[in-house]
Each structure stands twice: as structure tokens, then as C-alpha cells.
Amino acid sequence: MDNHLVFVYGTLRRGCTRAMSIRFPNSKFIANANVSGSLYDLGAYPGLILEQSKSLVIGEVYEVDDEILNELDDFEASSNYRRTQVEVSVGSDRRMCWTYEPNPEFYSFRALITSGDWIEYAKTKTDWPEDTGAGETQS
């Protein structure tokens, strides 16, 4: 079984109710990291667009096995996200990781999150879809 590095930037980060440690308890936190791209508010979740390298997007790197990577694929595909490779910065090191980008055919990218940090942004967000809310991040 192979191990893979995955960069998460939204509700799978620590401090969120859907954090990797909760949803995928066998994943291993490696480090805080960032990637060059643009982060958008897509309603209940953020969306990272890598082609638009306007700022740094803050996230975390996890090590996962094949089984968890397949579970992540299914989890993200249900929201029309697709897996892609990206080079992330972990301190002064660069590492290749998998991450998930929203399929632009299903989303309109209306609100740019200029800070690049979903957790900080979510604390001030007021226009949550009905089935979600400020509970996306834990206090």
C-alpha cells in the first residue's frame, strides 16, 4: 500500500467540524503549508483555483494511504471536486501533494477570499447556505 501527501485548505483542516482527524482518523498530520492560487467562497465550502496564482492559500498537509485517498476521491467527487497535483510550500521545503479543485462547470467563482484562509474567513461569514452554518468551524 502506498502513502500519499494531500493538501487540504477548507473544512478538512484542524478546527473544523469535518476535520481530517475526525472524518479520516487514520490520516497523519504532517505540517501547515501554503500553495499559490486563488481561494473562493462557494457557499458551504471554499474552492481553490490553481491556475490563478494571485495569492497564497493556507492549508495543511496530511499523509494518507491508498484507501483513504480513494475515500477522499469519493467524498470530494460528491461535491464536484477533482483531484490534481500541486507543489506546496512547507516552511522552506517544497513538496508535491494531491489537492482537490472544484469543477468550474458546476460553480460560479463569485467571492474571492483575499486572505487565502478559509478558517479565518468562515468566522466572519454571514451568508451560509441553509443546511450549514457558522458551525463549520469550531470555537
C-alpha atoms as a PDB file:
ATOM      1  CA  MET A   1       0.000   0.000   0.000  1.00  0.00           C
ATOM      2  CA  ASP A   2       1.369   3.419  -0.984  1.00  0.00           C
ATOM      3  CA  ASN A   3       1.330   6.604   1.054  1.00  0.00           C
ATOM      4  CA  HIS A   4       0.331   9.951  -0.434  1.00  0.00           C
ATOM      5  CA  LEU A   5       0.532  13.582   0.648  1.00  0.00           C
ATOM      6  CA  VAL A   6      -2.701  15.577   0.479  1.00  0.00           C
ATOM      7  CA  PHE A   7      -3.076  19.355   0.833  1.00  0.00           C
ATOM      8  CA  VAL A   8      -6.388  20.438   2.425  1.00  0.00           C
ATOM      9  CA  TYR A   9      -7.482  24.072   2.630  1.00  0.00           C
ATOM     10  CA  GLY A  10     -11.116  24.122   3.780  1.00  0.00           C
ATOM     11  CA  THR A  11     -13.420  22.207   6.088  1.00  0.00           C
ATOM     12  CA  LEU A  12     -10.978  19.284   6.373  1.00  0.00           C
ATOM     13  CA  ARG A  13      -8.479  21.481   8.260  1.00  0.00           C
ATOM     14  CA  ARG A  14      -7.979  21.234  12.009  1.00  0.00           C
ATOM     15  CA  GLY A  15     -10.517  23.332  13.908  1.00  0.00           C
ATOM     16  CA  CYS A  16     -13.380  22.474  11.557  1.00  0.00           C
ATOM     17  CA  THR A  17     -16.219  20.095  12.342  1.00  0.00           C
ATOM     18  CA  ARG A  18     -15.259  17.994   9.305  1.00  0.00           C
ATOM     19  CA  ALA A  19     -11.511  17.908  10.045  1.00  0.00           C
ATOM     20  CA  MET A  20      -9.311  15.141   8.624  1.00  0.00           C
ATOM     21  CA  SER A  21      -8.713  13.784  12.153  1.00  0.00           C
ATOM     22  CA  ILE A  22     -12.482  13.313  12.565  1.00  0.00           C
ATOM     23  CA  ARG A  23     -13.531  12.207   9.080  1.00  0.00           C
ATOM     24  CA  PHE A  24     -10.352  10.217   8.299  1.00  0.00           C
ATOM     25  CA  PRO A  25      -8.841   9.310  11.696  1.00  0.00           C
ATOM     26  CA  ASN A  26      -6.047   7.213  10.151  1.00  0.00           C
ATOM     27  CA  SER A  27      -4.666  10.209   8.257  1.00  0.00           C
ATOM     28  CA  LYS A  28      -1.465  11.692   9.659  1.00  0.00           C
ATOM     29  CA  PHE A  29      -0.979  15.461  10.016  1.00  0.00           C
ATOM     30  CA  ILE A  30       2.402  16.435   8.545  1.00  0.00           C
ATOM     31  CA  ALA A  31       2.577  20.249   8.628  1.00  0.00           C
ATOM     32  CA  ASN A  32       0.920  23.560   7.949  1.00  0.00           C
ATOM     33  CA  ALA A  33       1.523  24.597   4.355  1.00  0.00           C
ATOM     34  CA  ASN A  34       0.501  27.002   1.611  1.00  0.00           C
ATOM     35  CA  VAL A  35       0.089  26.978  -2.125  1.00  0.00           C
ATOM     36  CA  SER A  36      -0.049  29.651  -4.800  1.00  0.00           C
ATOM     37  CA  GLY A  37      -3.602  30.062  -6.079  1.00  0.00           C
ATOM     38  CA  SER A  38      -6.928  31.774  -5.515  1.00  0.00           C
ATOM     39  CA  LEU A  39      -9.438  30.763  -2.857  1.00  0.00           C
ATOM     40  CA  TYR A  40     -13.144  31.353  -3.450  1.00  0.00           C
ATOM     41  CA  ASP A  41     -16.249  31.171  -1.260  1.00  0.00           C
ATOM     42  CA  LEU A  42     -18.536  28.607  -2.900  1.00  0.00           C
ATOM     43  CA  GLY A  43     -21.211  28.726  -0.197  1.00  0.00           C
ATOM     44  CA  ALA A  44     -20.658  25.987   2.378  1.00  0.00           C
ATOM     45  CA  TYR A  45     -17.107  25.301   1.195  1.00  0.00           C
ATOM     46  CA  PRO A  46     -14.131  27.056  -0.325  1.00  0.00           C
ATOM     47  CA  GLY A  47     -12.725  26.315  -3.764  1.00  0.00           C
ATOM     48  CA  LEU A  48      -9.045  26.521  -4.706  1.00  0.00           C
ATOM     49  CA  ILE A  49      -8.212  27.523  -8.267  1.00  0.00           C
ATOM     50  CA  LEU A  50      -4.573  26.785  -9.024  1.00  0.00           C
ATOM     51  CA  GLU A  51      -4.414  28.429 -12.459  1.00  0.00           C
ATOM     52  CA  GLN A  52      -4.971  31.826 -10.872  1.00  0.00           C
ATOM     53  CA  SER A  53      -1.829  32.408  -8.824  1.00  0.00           C
ATOM     54  CA  LYS A  54      -2.930  35.657  -7.222  1.00  0.00           C
ATOM     55  CA  SER A  55      -2.103  34.876  -3.597  1.00  0.00           C
ATOM     56  CA  LEU A  56      -1.136  32.226  -1.079  1.00  0.00           C
ATOM     57  CA  VAL A  57      -3.761  29.780   0.111  1.00  0.00           C
ATOM     58  CA  ILE A  58      -3.277  28.429   3.621  1.00  0.00           C
ATOM     59  CA  GLY A  59      -3.787  24.761   4.414  1.00  0.00           C
ATOM     60  CA  GLU A  60      -2.377  21.595   5.875  1.00  0.00           C
ATOM     61  CA  VAL A  61      -0.579  18.540   4.536  1.00  0.00           C
ATOM     62  CA  TYR A  62      -1.632  15.031   5.562  1.00  0.00           C
ATOM     63  CA  GLU A  63      -0.188  11.632   4.791  1.00  0.00           C
ATOM     64  CA  VAL A  64      -2.815   9.097   3.731  1.00  0.00           C
ATOM     65  CA  ASP A  65      -2.786   5.562   2.374  1.00  0.00           C
ATOM     66  CA  ASP A  66      -4.454   4.313  -0.827  1.00  0.00           C
ATOM     67  CA  GLU A  67      -7.704   3.522   0.983  1.00  0.00           C
ATOM     68  CA  ILE A  68      -8.068   6.998   2.467  1.00  0.00           C
ATOM     69  CA  LEU A  69      -7.102   8.620  -0.847  1.00  0.00           C
ATOM     70  CA  ASN A  70      -9.902   6.659  -2.539  1.00  0.00           C
ATOM     71  CA  GLU A  71     -12.325   7.700   0.221  1.00  0.00           C
ATOM     72  CA  LEU A  72     -11.240  11.322  -0.263  1.00  0.00           C
ATOM     73  CA  ASP A  73     -11.835  10.988  -4.009  1.00  0.00           C
ATOM     74  CA  ASP A  74     -15.389   9.779  -3.341  1.00  0.00           C
ATOM     75  CA  PHE A  75     -16.001  12.441  -0.670  1.00  0.00           C
ATOM     76  CA  GLU A  76     -14.782  15.282  -2.899  1.00  0.00           C
ATOM     77  CA  ALA A  77     -16.399  13.956  -6.100  1.00  0.00           C
ATOM     78  CA  SER A  78     -19.805  14.152  -4.378  1.00  0.00           C
ATOM     79  CA  SER A  79     -19.305  17.938  -4.325  1.00  0.00           C
ATOM     80  CA  ASN A  80     -17.921  18.053  -7.896  1.00  0.00           C
ATOM     81  CA  TYR A  81     -14.293  18.483  -6.874  1.00  0.00           C
ATOM     82  CA  ARG A  82     -11.492  16.664  -8.689  1.00  0.00           C
ATOM     83  CA  ARG A  83      -8.055  15.603  -7.541  1.00  0.00           C
ATOM     84  CA  THR A  84      -4.979  17.276  -9.009  1.00  0.00           C
ATOM     85  CA  GLN A  85      -1.280  17.520  -8.122  1.00  0.00           C
ATOM     86  CA  VAL A  86       0.231  20.704  -6.792  1.00  0.00           C
ATOM     87  CA  GLU A  87       3.538  21.838  -5.351  1.00  0.00           C
ATOM     88  CA  VAL A  88       3.102  23.204  -1.829  1.00  0.00           C
ATOM     89  CA  SER A  89       5.398  25.104   0.490  1.00  0.00           C
ATOM     90  CA  VAL A  90       6.038  23.537   3.873  1.00  0.00           C
ATOM     91  CA  GLY A  91       8.264  26.077   5.561  1.00  0.00           C
ATOM     92  CA  SER A  92      11.290  26.374   3.262  1.00  0.00           C
ATOM     93  CA  ASP A  93      10.640  22.950   1.675  1.00  0.00           C
ATOM     94  CA  ARG A  94       8.565  22.234  -1.438  1.00  0.00           C
ATOM     95  CA  ARG A  95       6.539  19.047  -1.710  1.00  0.00           C
ATOM     96  CA  MET A  96       4.245  17.537  -4.319  1.00  0.00           C
ATOM     97  CA  CYS A  97       0.783  16.827  -2.948  1.00  0.00           C
ATOM     98  CA  TRP A  98      -2.667  15.931  -4.112  1.00  0.00           C
ATOM     99  CA  THR A  99      -5.395  18.523  -3.613  1.00  0.00           C
ATOM    100  CA  TYR A 100      -8.967  18.961  -4.779  1.00  0.00           C
ATOM    101  CA  GLU A 101     -10.194  21.707  -7.097  1.00  0.00           C
ATOM    102  CA  PRO A 102     -13.851  22.447  -7.788  1.00  0.00           C
ATOM    103  CA  ASN A 103     -15.019  21.616 -11.301  1.00  0.00           C
ATOM    104  CA  PRO A 104     -15.736  25.056 -12.855  1.00  0.00           C
ATOM    105  CA  GLU A 105     -18.678  23.612 -14.795  1.00  0.00           C
ATOM    106  CA  PHE A 106     -20.605  23.350 -11.509  1.00  0.00           C
ATOM    107  CA  TYR A 107     -19.593  26.568  -9.710  1.00  0.00           C
ATOM    108  CA  SER A 108     -19.539  30.303 -10.233  1.00  0.00           C
ATOM    109  CA  PHE A 109     -16.499  31.829  -8.549  1.00  0.00           C
ATOM    110  CA  ARG A 110     -18.015  34.985  -7.144  1.00  0.00           C
ATOM    111  CA  ALA A 111     -16.322  35.860  -3.847  1.00  0.00           C
ATOM    112  CA  LEU A 112     -12.528  35.804  -3.679  1.00  0.00           C
ATOM    113  CA  ILE A 113     -11.165  35.100  -0.170  1.00  0.00           C
ATOM    114  CA  THR A 114      -8.270  37.552  -0.245  1.00  0.00           C
ATOM    115  CA  SER A 115      -6.689  36.255   2.985  1.00  0.00           C
ATOM    116  CA  GLY A 116      -6.370  32.767   1.471  1.00  0.00           C
ATOM    117  CA  ASP A 117      -7.509  31.328   4.823  1.00  0.00           C
ATOM    118  CA  TRP A 118     -10.907  29.595   4.901  1.00  0.00           C
ATOM    119  CA  ILE A 119     -10.960  29.177   8.701  1.00  0.00           C
ATOM    120  CA  GLU A 120     -10.427  32.878   9.401  1.00  0.00           C
ATOM    121  CA  TYR A 121     -12.858  33.861   6.654  1.00  0.00           C
ATOM    122  CA  ALA A 122     -15.539  31.434   7.905  1.00  0.00           C
ATOM    123  CA  LYS A 123     -15.512  33.125  11.333  1.00  0.00           C
ATOM    124  CA  THR A 124     -16.864  36.311   9.717  1.00  0.00           C
ATOM    125  CA  LYS A 125     -19.104  34.706   7.076  1.00  0.00           C
ATOM    126  CA  THR A 126     -22.811  35.523   7.454  1.00  0.00           C
ATOM    127  CA  ASP A 127     -24.393  34.123   4.278  1.00  0.00           C
ATOM    128  CA  TRP A 128     -24.229  30.362   4.962  1.00  0.00           C
ATOM    129  CA  PRO A 129     -26.476  28.025   2.944  1.00  0.00           C
ATOM    130  CA  GLU A 130     -29.470  26.797   4.982  1.00  0.00           C
ATOM    131  CA  ASP A 131     -28.098  23.306   5.684  1.00  0.00           C
ATOM    132  CA  THR A 132     -24.774  24.596   7.034  1.00  0.00           C
ATOM    133  CA  GLY A 133     -23.670  27.469   9.171  1.00  0.00           C
ATOM    134  CA  ALA A 134     -21.065  29.009  11.338  1.00  0.00           C
ATOM    135  CA  GLY A 135     -20.707  25.534  12.862  1.00  0.00           C
ATOM    136  CA  GLU A 136     -18.324  24.699  10.007  1.00  0.00           C
ATOM    137  CA  THR A 137     -15.582  25.862  12.326  1.00  0.00           C
ATOM    138  CA  GLN A 138     -15.329  25.017  15.989  1.00  0.00           C
ATOM    139  CA  SER A 139     -14.758  27.721  18.572  1.00  0.00           C
END
